């Protein structure tokens, strides 16, 4: 899969002295695969998670590279060699520094579009 837009983790932003940032979760989980090491983290990015953004993952045989709004933000140098799935979800990390629950449940998770691409050679 080469450019699959993916809204991974979009919580309320953290604001400090006019600076807005949002933690976006990305990486790989082994889920029983002994060839994969758990490498997943919430990367803090200078974006407002309440606005629309383009989340992408480029998956090659040796790595998975993650992008937000066209900017490369993380590369995991391992890659599953079997079919994968695209998951969209919202998740809050209430114990994270600066995290807070905003408003009551249920939350709203708005997705404008999802696309998946395959290279012409594969």
mmCIF file with all atom_site columns, N, CA and C in Angstrom, residues 15-87:
data_model
loop_
_atom_site.group_PDB
_atom_site.id
_atom_site.type_symbol
_atom_site.label_atom_id
_atom_site.label_alt_id
_atom_site.label_comp_id
_atom_site.label_asym_id
_atom_site.label_entity_id
_atom_site.label_seq_id
_atom_site.pdbx_PDB_ins_code
_atom_site.Cartn_x
_atom_site.Cartn_y
_atom_site.Cartn_z
_atom_site.occupancy
_atom_site.B_iso_or_equiv
_atom_site.pdbx_formal_charge
_atom_site.auth_seq_id
_atom_site.auth_comp_id
_atom_site.auth_asym_id
_atom_site.auth_atom_id
_atom_site.pdbx_PDB_model_num
ATOM 1   N N  . UNK A 1 15 ? -2.240 23.373  24.061 1.00 0.00 ? 15 UNK A N  1
ATOM 2   C CA . UNK A 1 15 ? -1.893 24.753  23.737 1.00 0.00 ? 15 UNK A CA 1
ATOM 3   C C  . UNK A 1 15 ? -1.043 25.333  24.860 1.00 0.00 ? 15 UNK A C  1
ATOM 4   N N  . UNK A 1 16 ? 0.124  25.862  24.517 1.00 0.00 ? 16 UNK A N  1
ATOM 5   C CA . UNK A 1 16 ? 1.002  26.519  25.484 1.00 0.00 ? 16 UNK A CA 1
ATOM 6   C C  . UNK A 1 16 ? 1.514  27.804  24.864 1.00 0.00 ? 16 UNK A C  1
ATOM 7   N N  . UNK A 1 17 ? 1.207  28.911  25.457 1.00 0.00 ? 17 UNK A N  1
ATOM 8   C CA . UNK A 1 17 ? 1.694  30.225  24.997 1.00 0.00 ? 17 UNK A CA 1
ATOM 9   C C  . UNK A 1 17 ? 1.509  30.410  23.495 1.00 0.00 ? 17 UNK A C  1
ATOM 10  N N  . UNK A 1 18 ? 0.321  30.110  22.999 1.00 0.00 ? 18 UNK A N  1
ATOM 11  C CA . UNK A 1 18 ? 0.029  30.329  21.590 1.00 0.00 ? 18 UNK A CA 1
ATOM 12  C C  . UNK A 1 18 ? 0.472  29.217  20.667 1.00 0.00 ? 18 UNK A C  1
ATOM 13  N N  . UNK A 1 19 ? 1.122  28.181  21.192 1.00 0.00 ? 19 UNK A N  1
ATOM 14  C CA . UNK A 1 19 ? 1.595  27.064  20.375 1.00 0.00 ? 19 UNK A CA 1
ATOM 15  C C  . UNK A 1 19 ? 0.576  25.935  20.463 1.00 0.00 ? 19 UNK A C  1
ATOM 16  N N  . UNK A 1 20 ? 0.105  25.458  19.327 1.00 0.00 ? 20 UNK A N  1
ATOM 17  C CA . UNK A 1 20 ? -0.861 24.364  19.290 1.00 0.00 ? 20 UNK A CA 1
ATOM 18  C C  . UNK A 1 20 ? -0.156 23.109  18.799 1.00 0.00 ? 20 UNK A C  1
ATOM 19  N N  . UNK A 1 21 ? -0.356 21.993  19.495 1.00 0.00 ? 21 UNK A N  1
ATOM 20  C CA . UNK A 1 21 ? 0.251  20.725  19.093 1.00 0.00 ? 21 UNK A CA 1
ATOM 21  C C  . UNK A 1 21 ? -0.735 19.596  19.355 1.00 0.00 ? 21 UNK A C  1
ATOM 22  N N  . UNK A 1 22 ? -0.620 18.539  18.573 1.00 0.00 ? 22 UNK A N  1
ATOM 23  C CA . UNK A 1 22 ? -1.474 17.365  18.719 1.00 0.00 ? 22 UNK A CA 1
ATOM 24  C C  . UNK A 1 22 ? -0.607 16.120  18.630 1.00 0.00 ? 22 UNK A C  1
ATOM 25  N N  . UNK A 1 23 ? -0.865 15.150  19.501 1.00 0.00 ? 23 UNK A N  1
ATOM 26  C CA . UNK A 1 23 ? -0.155 13.872  19.451 1.00 0.00 ? 23 UNK A CA 1
ATOM 27  C C  . UNK A 1 23 ? -0.865 12.962  18.456 1.00 0.00 ? 23 UNK A C  1
ATOM 28  N N  . UNK A 1 24 ? -0.118 12.426  17.494 1.00 0.00 ? 24 UNK A N  1
ATOM 29  C CA . UNK A 1 24 ? -0.667 11.544  16.462 1.00 0.00 ? 24 UNK A CA 1
ATOM 30  C C  . UNK A 1 24 ? 0.037  10.196  16.578 1.00 0.00 ? 24 UNK A C  1
ATOM 31  N N  . UNK A 1 25 ? -0.727 9.141   16.849 1.00 0.00 ? 25 UNK A N  1
ATOM 32  C CA . UNK A 1 25 ? -0.155 7.810   17.012 1.00 0.00 ? 25 UNK A CA 1
ATOM 33  C C  . UNK A 1 25 ? 0.174  7.178   15.677 1.00 0.00 ? 25 UNK A C  1
ATOM 34  N N  . UNK A 1 26 ? 1.360  6.556   15.596 1.00 0.00 ? 26 UNK A N  1
ATOM 35  C CA . UNK A 1 26 ? 1.760  5.887   14.354 1.00 0.00 ? 26 UNK A CA 1
ATOM 36  C C  . UNK A 1 26 ? 2.842  4.865   14.654 1.00 0.00 ? 26 UNK A C  1
ATOM 37  N N  . UNK A 1 27 ? 2.888  3.825   13.843 1.00 0.00 ? 27 UNK A N  1
ATOM 38  C CA . UNK A 1 27 ? 3.891  2.792   14.014 1.00 0.00 ? 27 UNK A CA 1
ATOM 39  C C  . UNK A 1 27 ? 3.344  1.434   13.641 1.00 0.00 ? 27 UNK A C  1
ATOM 40  N N  . UNK A 1 28 ? 4.018  0.378   14.103 1.00 0.00 ? 28 UNK A N  1
ATOM 41  C CA . UNK A 1 28 ? 3.586  -0.991  13.834 1.00 0.00 ? 28 UNK A CA 1
ATOM 42  C C  . UNK A 1 28 ? 3.506  -1.765  15.149 1.00 0.00 ? 28 UNK A C  1
ATOM 43  N N  . UNK A 1 29 ? 2.555  -2.691  15.212 1.00 0.00 ? 29 UNK A N  1
ATOM 44  C CA . UNK A 1 29 ? 2.405  -3.617  16.336 1.00 0.00 ? 29 UNK A CA 1
ATOM 45  C C  . UNK A 1 29 ? 2.612  -5.030  15.801 1.00 0.00 ? 29 UNK A C  1
ATOM 46  N N  . UNK A 1 30 ? 3.231  -5.922  16.570 1.00 0.00 ? 30 UNK A N  1
ATOM 47  C CA . UNK A 1 30 ? 3.481  -7.272  16.065 1.00 0.00 ? 30 UNK A CA 1
ATOM 48  C C  . UNK A 1 30 ? 2.234  -8.150  15.975 1.00 0.00 ? 30 UNK A C  1
ATOM 49  N N  . UNK A 1 31 ? 1.273  -7.995  16.869 1.00 0.00 ? 31 UNK A N  1
ATOM 50  C CA . UNK A 1 31 ? 0.058  -8.820  16.884 1.00 0.00 ? 31 UNK A CA 1
ATOM 51  C C  . UNK A 1 31 ? 0.366  -10.289 16.614 1.00 0.00 ? 31 UNK A C  1
ATOM 52  N N  . UNK A 1 32 ? 1.312  -10.839 17.362 1.00 0.00 ? 32 UNK A N  1
ATOM 53  C CA . UNK A 1 32 ? 1.650  -12.252 17.238 1.00 0.00 ? 32 UNK A CA 1
ATOM 54  C C  . UNK A 1 32 ? 2.688  -12.583 16.180 1.00 0.00 ? 32 UNK A C  1
ATOM 55  N N  . UNK A 1 33 ? 3.207  -11.591 15.480 1.00 0.00 ? 33 UNK A N  1
ATOM 56  C CA . UNK A 1 33 ? 4.212  -11.815 14.438 1.00 0.00 ? 33 UNK A CA 1
ATOM 57  C C  . UNK A 1 33 ? 5.602  -11.707 15.070 1.00 0.00 ? 33 UNK A C  1
ATOM 58  N N  . UNK A 1 34 ? 6.357  -12.805 15.193 1.00 0.00 ? 34 UNK A N  1
ATOM 59  C CA . UNK A 1 34 ? 7.674  -12.744 15.827 1.00 0.00 ? 34 UNK A CA 1
ATOM 60  C C  . UNK A 1 34 ? 8.710  -11.963 15.019 1.00 0.00 ? 34 UNK A C  1
ATOM 61  N N  . UNK A 1 35 ? 8.433  -11.676 13.750 1.00 0.00 ? 35 UNK A N  1
ATOM 62  C CA . UNK A 1 35 ? 9.377  -10.925 12.917 1.00 0.00 ? 35 UNK A CA 1
ATOM 63  C C  . UNK A 1 35 ? 9.245  -9.414  13.112 1.00 0.00 ? 35 UNK A C  1
ATOM 64  N N  . UNK A 1 36 ? 8.186  -8.965  13.783 1.00 0.00 ? 36 UNK A N  1
ATOM 65  C CA . UNK A 1 36 ? 7.940  -7.530  13.976 1.00 0.00 ? 36 UNK A CA 1
ATOM 66  C C  . UNK A 1 36 ? 8.125  -7.174  15.447 1.00 0.00 ? 36 UNK A C  1
ATOM 67  N N  . UNK A 1 37 ? 8.829  -6.083  15.708 1.00 0.00 ? 37 UNK A N  1
ATOM 68  C CA . UNK A 1 37 ? 8.994  -5.543  17.050 1.00 0.00 ? 37 UNK A CA 1
ATOM 69  C C  . UNK A 1 37 ? 8.001  -4.404  17.231 1.00 0.00 ? 37 UNK A C  1
ATOM 70  N N  . UNK A 1 38 ? 7.360  -4.336  18.393 1.00 0.00 ? 38 UNK A N  1
ATOM 71  C CA . UNK A 1 38 ? 6.404  -3.263  18.651 1.00 0.00 ? 38 UNK A CA 1
ATOM 72  C C  . UNK A 1 38 ? 7.118  -1.919  18.584 1.00 0.00 ? 38 UNK A C  1
ATOM 73  N N  . UNK A 1 39 ? 6.721  -1.090  17.662 1.00 0.00 ? 39 UNK A N  1
ATOM 74  C CA . UNK A 1 39 ? 7.325  0.235   17.479 1.00 0.00 ? 39 UNK A CA 1
ATOM 75  C C  . UNK A 1 39 ? 6.204  1.215   17.153 1.00 0.00 ? 39 UNK A C  1
ATOM 76  N N  . UNK A 1 40 ? 5.550  1.707   18.184 1.00 0.00 ? 40 UNK A N  1
ATOM 77  C CA . UNK A 1 40 ? 4.406  2.595   18.037 1.00 0.00 ? 40 UNK A CA 1
ATOM 78  C C  . UNK A 1 40 ? 4.560  3.719   19.047 1.00 0.00 ? 40 UNK A C  1
ATOM 79  N N  . UNK A 1 41 ? 4.295  4.953   18.629 1.00 0.00 ? 41 UNK A N  1
ATOM 80  C CA . UNK A 1 41 ? 4.417  6.099   19.528 1.00 0.00 ? 41 UNK A CA 1
ATOM 81  C C  . UNK A 1 41 ? 3.453  7.192   19.106 1.00 0.00 ? 41 UNK A C  1
ATOM 82  N N  . UNK A 1 42 ? 3.124  8.038   20.044 1.00 0.00 ? 42 UNK A N  1
ATOM 83  C CA . UNK A 1 42 ? 2.324  9.226   19.762 1.00 0.00 ? 42 UNK A CA 1
ATOM 84  C C  . UNK A 1 42 ? 3.300  10.376  19.524 1.00 0.00 ? 42 UNK A C  1
ATOM 85  N N  . UNK A 1 43 ? 3.458  10.764  18.274 1.00 0.00 ? 43 UNK A N  1
ATOM 86  C CA . UNK A 1 43 ? 4.357  11.861  17.903 1.00 0.00 ? 43 UNK A CA 1
ATOM 87  C C  . UNK A 1 43 ? 3.617  13.187  18.082 1.00 0.00 ? 43 UNK A C  1
ATOM 88  N N  . UNK A 1 44 ? 4.220  14.138  18.780 1.00 0.00 ? 44 UNK A N  1
ATOM 89  C CA . UNK A 1 44 ? 3.604  15.452  18.974 1.00 0.00 ? 44 UNK A CA 1
ATOM 90  C C  . UNK A 1 44 ? 3.943  16.322  17.767 1.00 0.00 ? 44 UNK A C  1
ATOM 91  N N  . UNK A 1 45 ? 2.900  16.774  17.071 1.00 0.00 ? 45 UNK A N  1
ATOM 92  C CA . UNK A 1 45 ? 3.069  17.564  15.846 1.00 0.00 ? 45 UNK A CA 1
ATOM 93  C C  . UNK A 1 45 ? 2.452  18.944  16.016 1.00 0.00 ? 45 UNK A C  1
ATOM 94  N N  . UNK A 1 46 ? 2.988  19.951  15.330 1.00 0.00 ? 46 UNK A N  1
ATOM 95  C CA . UNK A 1 46 ? 2.467  21.322  15.445 1.00 0.00 ? 46 UNK A CA 1
ATOM 96  C C  . UNK A 1 46 ? 1.208  21.520  14.593 1.00 0.00 ? 46 UNK A C  1
ATOM 97  N N  . UNK A 1 47 ? 0.162  20.732  14.891 1.00 0.00 ? 47 UNK A N  1
ATOM 98  C CA . UNK A 1 47 ? -1.104 20.839  14.160 1.00 0.00 ? 47 UNK A CA 1
ATOM 99  C C  . UNK A 1 47 ? -2.254 20.893  15.154 1.00 0.00 ? 47 UNK A C  1
ATOM 100 N N  . UNK A 1 48 ? -3.387 21.383  14.717 1.00 0.00 ? 48 UNK A N  1
ATOM 101 C CA . UNK A 1 48 ? -4.604 21.392  15.517 1.00 0.00 ? 48 UNK A CA 1
ATOM 102 C C  . UNK A 1 48 ? -5.418 20.170  15.101 1.00 0.00 ? 48 UNK A C  1
ATOM 103 N N  . UNK A 1 49 ? -5.524 19.186  15.967 1.00 0.00 ? 49 UNK A N  1
ATOM 104 C CA . UNK A 1 49 ? -6.215 17.946  15.660 1.00 0.00 ? 49 UNK A CA 1
ATOM 105 C C  . UNK A 1 49 ? -7.702 18.100  15.430 1.00 0.00 ? 49 UNK A C  1
ATOM 106 N N  . UNK A 1 50 ? -8.261 19.257  15.727 1.00 0.00 ? 50 UNK A N  1
ATOM 107 C CA . UNK A 1 50 ? -9.689 19.485  15.480 1.00 0.00 ? 50 UNK A CA 1
ATOM 108 C C  . UNK A 1 50 ? -9.957 19.879  14.041 1.00 0.00 ? 50 UNK A C  1
ATOM 109 N N  . UNK A 1 51 ? -8.897 20.155  13.282 1.00 0.00 ? 51 UNK A N  1
ATOM 110 C CA . UNK A 1 51 ? -9.045 20.528  11.874 1.00 0.00 ? 51 UNK A CA 1
ATOM 111 C C  . UNK A 1 51 ? -8.740 19.317  10.994 1.00 0.00 ? 51 UNK A C  1
ATOM 112 N N  . UNK A 1 52 ? -9.140 19.391  9.711  1.00 0.00 ? 52 UNK A N  1
ATOM 113 C CA . UNK A 1 52 ? -8.851 18.308  8.776  1.00 0.00 ? 52 UNK A CA 1
ATOM 114 C C  . UNK A 1 52 ? -7.368 18.304  8.409  1.00 0.00 ? 52 UNK A C  1
ATOM 115 N N  . UNK A 1 53 ? -6.802 17.111  8.303  1.00 0.00 ? 53 UNK A N  1
ATOM 116 C CA . UNK A 1 53 ? -5.418 16.916  7.886  1.00 0.00 ? 53 UNK A CA 1
ATOM 117 C C  . UNK A 1 53 ? -5.356 15.681  7.008  1.00 0.00 ? 53 UNK A C  1
ATOM 118 N N  . UNK A 1 54 ? -4.286 15.546  6.248  1.00 0.00 ? 54 UNK A N  1
ATOM 119 C CA . UNK A 1 54 ? -4.075 14.362  5.414  1.00 0.00 ? 54 UNK A CA 1
ATOM 120 C C  . UNK A 1 54 ? -3.019 13.497  6.094  1.00 0.00 ? 54 UNK A C  1
ATOM 121 N N  . UNK A 1 55 ? -3.420 12.290  6.467  1.00 0.00 ? 55 UNK A N  1
ATOM 122 C CA . UNK A 1 55 ? -2.534 11.326  7.106  1.00 0.00 ? 55 UNK A CA 1
ATOM 123 C C  . UNK A 1 55 ? -2.227 10.249  6.076  1.00 0.00 ? 55 UNK A C  1
ATOM 124 N N  . UNK A 1 56 ? -0.962 9.912   5.897  1.00 0.00 ? 56 UNK A N  1
ATOM 125 C CA . UNK A 1 56 ? -0.596 8.928   4.879  1.00 0.00 ? 56 UNK A CA 1
ATOM 126 C C  . UNK A 1 56 ? 0.457  7.974   5.422  1.00 0.00 ? 56 UNK A C  1
ATOM 127 N N  . UNK A 1 57 ? 0.447  6.755   4.879  1.00 0.00 ? 57 UNK A N  1
ATOM 128 C CA . UNK A 1 57 ? 1.468  5.760   5.206  1.00 0.00 ? 57 UNK A CA 1
ATOM 129 C C  . UNK A 1 57 ? 1.940  5.147   3.900  1.00 0.00 ? 57 UNK A C  1
ATOM 130 N N  . UNK A 1 58 ? 3.252  5.134   3.702  1.00 0.00 ? 58 UNK A N  1
ATOM 131 C CA . UNK A 1 58 ? 3.837  4.481   2.532  1.00 0.00 ? 58 UNK A CA 1
ATOM 132 C C  . UNK A 1 58 ? 4.491  3.194   3.022  1.00 0.00 ? 58 UNK A C  1
ATOM 133 N N  . UNK A 1 59 ? 3.982  2.081   2.547  1.00 0.00 ? 59 UNK A N  1
ATOM 134 C CA . UNK A 1 59 ? 4.410  0.767   3.019  1.00 0.00 ? 59 UNK A CA 1
ATOM 135 C C  . UNK A 1 59 ? 5.225  0.091   1.935  1.00 0.00 ? 59 UNK A C  1
ATOM 136 N N  . UNK A 1 60 ? 6.489  -0.186  2.211  1.00 0.00 ? 60 UNK A N  1
ATOM 137 C CA . UNK A 1 60 ? 7.379  -0.874  1.275  1.00 0.00 ? 60 UNK A CA 1
ATOM 138 C C  . UNK A 1 60 ? 7.852  -2.173  1.936  1.00 0.00 ? 60 UNK A C  1
ATOM 139 N N  . UNK A 1 61 ? 8.543  -3.041  1.212  1.00 0.00 ? 61 UNK A N  1
ATOM 140 C CA . UNK A 1 61 ? 8.999  -4.300  1.813  1.00 0.00 ? 61 UNK A CA 1
ATOM 141 C C  . UNK A 1 61 ? 9.938  -4.139  3.012  1.00 0.00 ? 61 UNK A C  1
ATOM 142 N N  . UNK A 1 62 ? 10.619 -3.000  3.152  1.00 0.00 ? 62 UNK A N  1
ATOM 143 C CA . UNK A 1 62 ? 11.571 -2.858  4.257  1.00 0.00 ? 62 UNK A CA 1
ATOM 144 C C  . UNK A 1 62 ? 11.238 -1.758  5.261  1.00 0.00 ? 62 UNK A C  1
ATOM 145 N N  . UNK A 1 63 ? 10.148 -1.015  5.055  1.00 0.00 ? 63 UNK A N  1
ATOM 146 C CA . UNK A 1 63 ? 9.836  0.076   5.991  1.00 0.00 ? 63 UNK A CA 1
ATOM 147 C C  . UNK A 1 63 ? 8.396  0.549   5.809  1.00 0.00 ? 63 UNK A C  1
ATOM 148 N N  . UNK A 1 64 ? 7.938  1.311   6.804  1.00 0.00 ? 64 UNK A N  1
ATOM 149 C CA . UNK A 1 64 ? 6.668  2.029   6.712  1.00 0.00 ? 64 UNK A CA 1
ATOM 150 C C  . UNK A 1 64 ? 6.985  3.475   7.072  1.00 0.00 ? 64 UNK A C  1
ATOM 151 N N  . UNK A 1 65 ? 6.648  4.404   6.181  1.00 0.00 ? 65 UNK A N  1
ATOM 152 C CA . UNK A 1 65 ? 6.904  5.828   6.409  1.00 0.00 ? 65 UNK A CA 1
ATOM 153 C C  . UNK A 1 65 ? 5.566  6.536   6.564  1.00 0.00 ? 65 UNK A C  1
ATOM 154 N N  . UNK A 1 66 ? 5.469  7.390   7.580  1.00 0.00 ? 66 UNK A N  1
ATOM 155 C CA . UNK A 1 66 ? 4.229  8.092   7.890  1.00 0.00 ? 66 UNK A CA 1
ATOM 156 C C  . UNK A 1 66 ? 4.366  9.575   7.563  1.00 0.00 ? 66 UNK A C  1
ATOM 157 N N  . UNK A 1 67 ? 3.299  10.141  7.030  1.00 0.00 ? 67 UNK A N  1
ATOM 158 C CA . UNK A 1 67 ? 3.259  11.546  6.626  1.00 0.00 ? 67 UNK A CA 1
ATOM 159 C C  . UNK A 1 67 ? 2.024  12.212  7.219  1.00 0.00 ? 67 UNK A C  1
ATOM 160 N N  . UNK A 1 68 ? 2.136  13.485  7.546  1.00 0.00 ? 68 UNK A N  1
ATOM 161 C CA . UNK A 1 68 ? 0.986  14.299  7.933  1.00 0.00 ? 68 UNK A CA 1
ATOM 162 C C  . UNK A 1 68 ? 1.063  15.577  7.116  1.00 0.00 ? 68 UNK A C  1
ATOM 163 N N  . UNK A 1 69 ? 0.006  15.846  6.383  1.00 0.00 ? 69 UNK A N  1
ATOM 164 C CA . UNK A 1 69 ? -0.064 17.024  5.508  1.00 0.00 ? 69 UNK A CA 1
ATOM 165 C C  . UNK A 1 69 ? 1.126  17.092  4.546  1.00 0.00 ? 69 UNK A C  1
ATOM 166 N N  . UNK A 1 70 ? 1.525  15.938  4.016  1.00 0.00 ? 70 UNK A N  1
ATOM 167 C CA . UNK A 1 70 ? 2.603  15.882  3.032  1.00 0.00 ? 70 UNK A CA 1
ATOM 168 C C  . UNK A 1 70 ? 4.003  15.914  3.608  1.00 0.00 ? 70 UNK A C  1
ATOM 169 N N  . UNK A 1 71 ? 4.120  16.016  4.931  1.00 0.00 ? 71 UNK A N  1
ATOM 170 C CA . UNK A 1 71 ? 5.434  16.083  5.574  1.00 0.00 ? 71 UNK A CA 1
ATOM 171 C C  . UNK A 1 71 ? 5.749  14.751  6.244  1.00 0.00 ? 71 UNK A C  1
ATOM 172 N N  . UNK A 1 72 ? 6.921  14.189  5.929  1.00 0.00 ? 72 UNK A N  1
ATOM 173 C CA . UNK A 1 72 ? 7.334  12.930  6.551  1.00 0.00 ? 72 UNK A CA 1
ATOM 174 C C  . UNK A 1 72 ? 7.585  13.167  8.027  1.00 0.00 ? 72 UNK A C  1
ATOM 175 N N  . UNK A 1 73 ? 6.938  12.364  8.892  1.00 0.00 ? 73 UNK A N  1
ATOM 176 C CA . UNK A 1 73 ? 7.088  12.568  10.330 1.00 0.00 ? 73 UNK A CA 1
ATOM 177 C C  . UNK A 1 73 ? 7.678  11.368  11.066 1.00 0.00 ? 73 UNK A C  1
ATOM 178 N N  . UNK A 1 74 ? 7.664  10.186  10.454 1.00 0.00 ? 74 UNK A N  1
ATOM 179 C CA . UNK A 1 74 ? 8.227  9.009   11.130 1.00 0.00 ? 74 UNK A CA 1
ATOM 180 C C  . UNK A 1 74 ? 8.467  7.908   10.107 1.00 0.00 ? 74 UNK A C  1
ATOM 181 N N  . UNK A 1 75 ? 9.555  7.168   10.307 1.00 0.00 ? 75 UNK A N  1
ATOM 182 C CA . UNK A 1 75 ? 9.825  5.977   9.508  1.00 0.00 ? 75 UNK A CA 1
ATOM 183 C C  . UNK A 1 75 ? 10.122 4.825   10.452 1.00 0.00 ? 75 UNK A C  1
ATOM 184 N N  . UNK A 1 76 ? 9.457  3.713   10.232 1.00 0.00 ? 76 UNK A N  1
ATOM 185 C CA . UNK A 1 76 ? 9.690  2.485   10.976 1.00 0.00 ? 76 UNK A CA 1
ATOM 186 C C  . UNK A 1 76 ? 10.428 1.551   10.028 1.00 0.00 ? 76 UNK A C  1
ATOM 187 N N  . UNK A 1 77 ? 11.621 1.123   10.388 1.00 0.00 ? 77 UNK A N  1
ATOM 188 C CA . UNK A 1 77 ? 12.453 0.321   9.490  1.00 0.00 ? 77 UNK A CA 1
ATOM 189 C C  . UNK A 1 77 ? 12.201 -1.176  9.664  1.00 0.00 ? 77 UNK A C  1
ATOM 190 N N  . UNK A 1 78 ? 10.947 -1.528  9.592  1.00 0.00 ? 78 UNK A N  1
ATOM 191 C CA . UNK A 1 78 ? 10.505 -2.913  9.563  1.00 0.00 ? 78 UNK A CA 1
ATOM 192 C C  . UNK A 1 78 ? 9.141  -2.905  8.889  1.00 0.00 ? 78 UNK A C  1
ATOM 193 N N  . UNK A 1 79 ? 8.765  -4.034  8.305  1.00 0.00 ? 79 UNK A N  1
ATOM 194 C CA . UNK A 1 79 ? 7.527  -4.049  7.540  1.00 0.00 ? 79 UNK A CA 1
ATOM 195 C C  . UNK A 1 79 ? 6.945  -5.456  7.490  1.00 0.00 ? 79 UNK A C  1
ATOM 196 N N  . UNK A 1 80 ? 5.676  -5.605  7.822  1.00 0.00 ? 80 UNK A N  1
ATOM 197 C CA . UNK A 1 80 ? 5.037  -6.915  7.682  1.00 0.00 ? 80 UNK A CA 1
ATOM 198 C C  . UNK A 1 80 ? 5.048  -7.349  6.217  1.00 0.00 ? 80 UNK A C  1
ATOM 199 N N  . UNK A 1 81 ? 5.211  -8.648  5.977  1.00 0.00 ? 81 UNK A N  1
ATOM 200 C CA . UNK A 1 81 ? 5.239  -9.121  4.590  1.00 0.00 ? 81 UNK A CA 1
ATOM 201 C C  . UNK A 1 81 ? 3.969  -9.903  4.242  1.00 0.00 ? 81 UNK A C  1
ATOM 202 N N  . UNK A 1 82 ? 2.858  -9.481  4.794  1.00 0.00 ? 82 UNK A N  1
ATOM 203 C CA . UNK A 1 82 ? 1.562  -10.111 4.546  1.00 0.00 ? 82 UNK A CA 1
ATOM 204 C C  . UNK A 1 82 ? 0.513  -9.008  4.422  1.00 0.00 ? 82 UNK A C  1
ATOM 205 N N  . UNK A 1 83 ? -0.674 -9.318  3.920  1.00 0.00 ? 83 UNK A N  1
ATOM 206 C CA . UNK A 1 83 ? -1.701 -8.281  3.736  1.00 0.00 ? 83 UNK A CA 1
ATOM 207 C C  . UNK A 1 83 ? -2.023 -7.559  5.044  1.00 0.00 ? 83 UNK A C  1
ATOM 208 N N  . UNK A 1 84 ? -2.250 -6.272  4.935  1.00 0.00 ? 84 UNK A N  1
ATOM 209 C CA . UNK A 1 84 ? -2.551 -5.436  6.093  1.00 0.00 ? 84 UNK A CA 1
ATOM 210 C C  . UNK A 1 84 ? -3.933 -4.824  5.932  1.00 0.00 ? 84 UNK A C  1
ATOM 211 N N  . UNK A 1 85 ? -4.385 -4.133  6.967  1.00 0.00 ? 85 UNK A N  1
ATOM 212 C CA . UNK A 1 85 ? -5.657 -3.430  6.907  1.00 0.00 ? 85 UNK A CA 1
ATOM 213 C C  . UNK A 1 85 ? -5.472 -1.990  7.347  1.00 0.00 ? 85 UNK A C  1
ATOM 214 N N  . UNK A 1 86 ? -6.334 -1.132  6.883  1.00 0.00 ? 86 UNK A N  1
ATOM 215 C CA . UNK A 1 86 ? -6.334 0.276   7.271  1.00 0.00 ? 86 UNK A CA 1
ATOM 216 C C  . UNK A 1 86 ? -7.371 0.444   8.370  1.00 0.00 ? 86 UNK A C  1
ATOM 217 N N  . UNK A 1 87 ? -6.951 0.982   9.506  1.00 0.00 ? 87 UNK A N  1
ATOM 218 C CA . UNK A 1 87 ? -7.874 1.194   10.618 1.00 0.00 ? 87 UNK A CA 1
ATOM 219 C C  . UNK A 1 87 ? -7.977 2.681   10.907 1.00 0.00 ? 87 UNK A C  1
#
